[in-house]
Backbone as a chain_set.jsonl record, in Angstrom:
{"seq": "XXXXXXXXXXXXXXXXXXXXXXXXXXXXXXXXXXXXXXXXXXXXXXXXXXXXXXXXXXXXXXXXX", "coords": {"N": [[-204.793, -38.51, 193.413], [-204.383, -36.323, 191.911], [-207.196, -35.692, 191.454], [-207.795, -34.967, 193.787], [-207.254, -32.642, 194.101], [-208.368, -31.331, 192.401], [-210.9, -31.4, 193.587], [-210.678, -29.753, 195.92], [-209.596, -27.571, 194.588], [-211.823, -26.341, 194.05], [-213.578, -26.416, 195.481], [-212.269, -24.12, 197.51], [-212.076, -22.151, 195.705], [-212.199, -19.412, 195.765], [-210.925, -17.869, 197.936], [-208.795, -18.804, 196.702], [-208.487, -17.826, 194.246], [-208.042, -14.762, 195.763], [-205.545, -15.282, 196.619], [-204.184, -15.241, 193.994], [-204.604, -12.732, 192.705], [-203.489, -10.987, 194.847], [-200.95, -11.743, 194.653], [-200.709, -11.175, 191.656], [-200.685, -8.318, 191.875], [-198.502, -7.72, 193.375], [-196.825, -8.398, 191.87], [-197.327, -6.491, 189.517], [-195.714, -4.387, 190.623], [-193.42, -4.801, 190.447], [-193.598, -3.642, 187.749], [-194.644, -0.773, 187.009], [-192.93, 1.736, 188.438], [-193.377, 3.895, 188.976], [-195.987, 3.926, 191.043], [-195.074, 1.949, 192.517], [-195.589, 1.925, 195.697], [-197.577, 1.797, 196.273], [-198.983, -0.562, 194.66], [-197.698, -2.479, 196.075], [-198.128, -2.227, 198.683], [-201.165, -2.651, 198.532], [-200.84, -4.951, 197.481], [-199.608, -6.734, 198.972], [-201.515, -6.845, 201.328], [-203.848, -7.43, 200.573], [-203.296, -10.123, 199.322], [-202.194, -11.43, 202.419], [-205.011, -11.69, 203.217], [-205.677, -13.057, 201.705], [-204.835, -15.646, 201.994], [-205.297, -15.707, 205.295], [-207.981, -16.414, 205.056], [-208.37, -18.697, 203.599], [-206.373, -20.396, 205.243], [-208.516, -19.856, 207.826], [-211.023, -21.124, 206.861], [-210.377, -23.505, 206.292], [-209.528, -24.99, 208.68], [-212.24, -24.722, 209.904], [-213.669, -26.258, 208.337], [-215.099, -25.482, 206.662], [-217.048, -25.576, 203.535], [-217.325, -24.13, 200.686], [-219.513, -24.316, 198.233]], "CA": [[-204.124, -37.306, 193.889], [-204.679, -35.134, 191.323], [-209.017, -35.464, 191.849], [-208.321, -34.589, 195.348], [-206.549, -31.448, 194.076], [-209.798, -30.322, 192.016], [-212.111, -30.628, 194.93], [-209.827, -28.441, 197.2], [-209.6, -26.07, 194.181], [-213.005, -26.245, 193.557], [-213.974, -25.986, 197.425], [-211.821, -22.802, 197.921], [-211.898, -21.379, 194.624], [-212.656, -17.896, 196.267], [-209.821, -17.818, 198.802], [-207.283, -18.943, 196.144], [-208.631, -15.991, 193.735], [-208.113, -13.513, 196.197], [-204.359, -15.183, 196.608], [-203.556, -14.92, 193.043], [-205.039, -10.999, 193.159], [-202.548, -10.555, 195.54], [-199.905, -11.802, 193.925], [-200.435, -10.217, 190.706], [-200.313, -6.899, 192.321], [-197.301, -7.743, 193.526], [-196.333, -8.683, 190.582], [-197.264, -5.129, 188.742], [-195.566, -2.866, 191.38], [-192.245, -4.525, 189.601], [-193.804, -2.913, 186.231], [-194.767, 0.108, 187.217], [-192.174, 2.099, 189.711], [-193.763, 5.018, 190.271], [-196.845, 3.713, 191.586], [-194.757, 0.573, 193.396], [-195.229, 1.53, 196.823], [-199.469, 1.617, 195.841], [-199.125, -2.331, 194.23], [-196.916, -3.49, 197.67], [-199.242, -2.559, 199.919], [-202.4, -3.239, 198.517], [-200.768, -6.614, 197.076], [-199.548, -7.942, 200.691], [-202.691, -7.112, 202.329], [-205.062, -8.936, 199.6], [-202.48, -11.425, 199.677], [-202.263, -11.689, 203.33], [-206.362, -11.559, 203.325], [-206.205, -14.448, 201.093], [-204.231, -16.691, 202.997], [-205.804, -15.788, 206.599], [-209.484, -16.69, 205.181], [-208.287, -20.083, 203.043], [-206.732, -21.109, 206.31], [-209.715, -20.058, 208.246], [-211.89, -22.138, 206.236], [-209.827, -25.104, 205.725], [-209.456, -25.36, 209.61], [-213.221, -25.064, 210.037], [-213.808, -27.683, 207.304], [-216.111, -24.75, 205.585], [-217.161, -26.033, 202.002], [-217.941, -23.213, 200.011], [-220.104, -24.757, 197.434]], "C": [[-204.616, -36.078, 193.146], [-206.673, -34.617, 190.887], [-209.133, -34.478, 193.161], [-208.084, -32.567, 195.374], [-207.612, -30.113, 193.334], [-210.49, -30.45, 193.011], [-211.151, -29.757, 195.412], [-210.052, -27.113, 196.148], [-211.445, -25.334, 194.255], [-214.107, -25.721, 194.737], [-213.738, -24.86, 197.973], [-211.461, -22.32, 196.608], [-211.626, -19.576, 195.089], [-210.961, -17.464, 196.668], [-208.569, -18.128, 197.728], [-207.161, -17.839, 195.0], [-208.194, -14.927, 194.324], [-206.05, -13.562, 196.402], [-203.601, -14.975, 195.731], [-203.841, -13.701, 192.57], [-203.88, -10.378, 193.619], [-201.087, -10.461, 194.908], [-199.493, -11.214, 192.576], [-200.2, -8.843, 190.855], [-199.049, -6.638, 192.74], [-196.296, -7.741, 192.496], [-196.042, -6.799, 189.647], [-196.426, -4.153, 189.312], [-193.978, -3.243, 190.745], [-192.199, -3.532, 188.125], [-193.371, -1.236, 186.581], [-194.174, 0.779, 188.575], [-192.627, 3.719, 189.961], [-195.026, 4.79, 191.122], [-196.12, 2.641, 192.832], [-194.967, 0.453, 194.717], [-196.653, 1.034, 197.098], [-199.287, -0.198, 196.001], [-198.717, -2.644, 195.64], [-197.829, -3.439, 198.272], [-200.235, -2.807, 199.468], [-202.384, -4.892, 198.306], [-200.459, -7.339, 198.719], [-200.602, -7.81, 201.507], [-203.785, -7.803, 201.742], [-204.354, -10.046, 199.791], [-202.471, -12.392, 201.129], [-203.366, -12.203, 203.845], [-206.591, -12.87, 203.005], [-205.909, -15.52, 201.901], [-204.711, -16.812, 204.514], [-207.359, -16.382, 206.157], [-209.248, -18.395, 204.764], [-208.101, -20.815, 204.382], [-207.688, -21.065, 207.253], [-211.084, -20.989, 208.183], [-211.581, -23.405, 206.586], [-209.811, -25.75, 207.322], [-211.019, -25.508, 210.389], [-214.265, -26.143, 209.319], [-215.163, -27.031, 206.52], [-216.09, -24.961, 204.485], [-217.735, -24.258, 202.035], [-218.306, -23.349, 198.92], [-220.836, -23.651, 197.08]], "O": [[-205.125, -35.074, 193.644], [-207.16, -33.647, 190.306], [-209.983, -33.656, 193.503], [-208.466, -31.668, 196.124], [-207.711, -28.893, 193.47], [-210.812, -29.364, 193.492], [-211.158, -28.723, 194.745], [-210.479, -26.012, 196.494], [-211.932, -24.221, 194.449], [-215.055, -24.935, 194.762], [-214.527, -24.362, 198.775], [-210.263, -22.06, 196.504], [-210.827, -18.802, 194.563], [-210.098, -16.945, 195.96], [-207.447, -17.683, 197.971], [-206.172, -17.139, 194.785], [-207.889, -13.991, 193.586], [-205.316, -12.574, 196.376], [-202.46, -14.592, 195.987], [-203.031, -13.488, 191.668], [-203.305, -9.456, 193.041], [-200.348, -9.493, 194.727], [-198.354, -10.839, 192.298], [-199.551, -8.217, 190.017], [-198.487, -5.558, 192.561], [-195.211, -7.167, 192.403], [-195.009, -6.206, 189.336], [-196.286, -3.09, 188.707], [-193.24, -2.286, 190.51], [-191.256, -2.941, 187.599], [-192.287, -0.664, 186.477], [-194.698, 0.532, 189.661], [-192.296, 4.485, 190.866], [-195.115, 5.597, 192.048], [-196.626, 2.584, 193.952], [-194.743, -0.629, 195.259], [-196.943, 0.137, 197.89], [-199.401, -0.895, 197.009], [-199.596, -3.122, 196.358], [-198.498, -4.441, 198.526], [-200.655, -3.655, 200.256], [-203.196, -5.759, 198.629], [-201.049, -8.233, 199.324], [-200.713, -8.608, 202.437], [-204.513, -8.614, 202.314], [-204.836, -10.962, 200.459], [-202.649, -13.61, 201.152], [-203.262, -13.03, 204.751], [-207.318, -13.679, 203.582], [-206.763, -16.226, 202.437], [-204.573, -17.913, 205.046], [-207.959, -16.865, 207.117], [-209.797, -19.275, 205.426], [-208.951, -21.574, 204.846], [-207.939, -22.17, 207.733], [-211.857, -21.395, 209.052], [-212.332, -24.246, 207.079], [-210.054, -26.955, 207.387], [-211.111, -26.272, 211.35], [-215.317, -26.64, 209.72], [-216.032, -27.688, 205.946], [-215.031, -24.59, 203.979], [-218.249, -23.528, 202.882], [-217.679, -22.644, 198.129], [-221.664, -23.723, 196.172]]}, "num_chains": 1, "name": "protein.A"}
């Protein structure tokens, strides 16, 4: 189980970077409130980005070696 869990990371490394991007931005716009409305939106659309390409991939059975 937990082999199968490094290939996948290891396969979509990219796509899961761009989801934890996202999420940290999200993350900062709690820090920083005068910028917060900046972090939201840029974080849910990297975020969103991330998640539309991983599943893109994963449903085309694209390795990204």
């Amino acid at each position: 189980m937990l082999s199968r869990l490094k290939v996948f990371i290891k396969m979509y490394k990219d796509d899961l970077f761009v989801i934890a991007a996202g999420a940290g931005m999200l993350y900062f716009a709690t820090l920083d409130r005068e910028l917060a409305w900046f972090w939201n939106s840029a974080g849910f659309v990297i975020l969103f980005w991330g998640i539309a390409t991983l599943c893109m991939n994963v449903r085309s059975g694209n390795n990204q070696q």
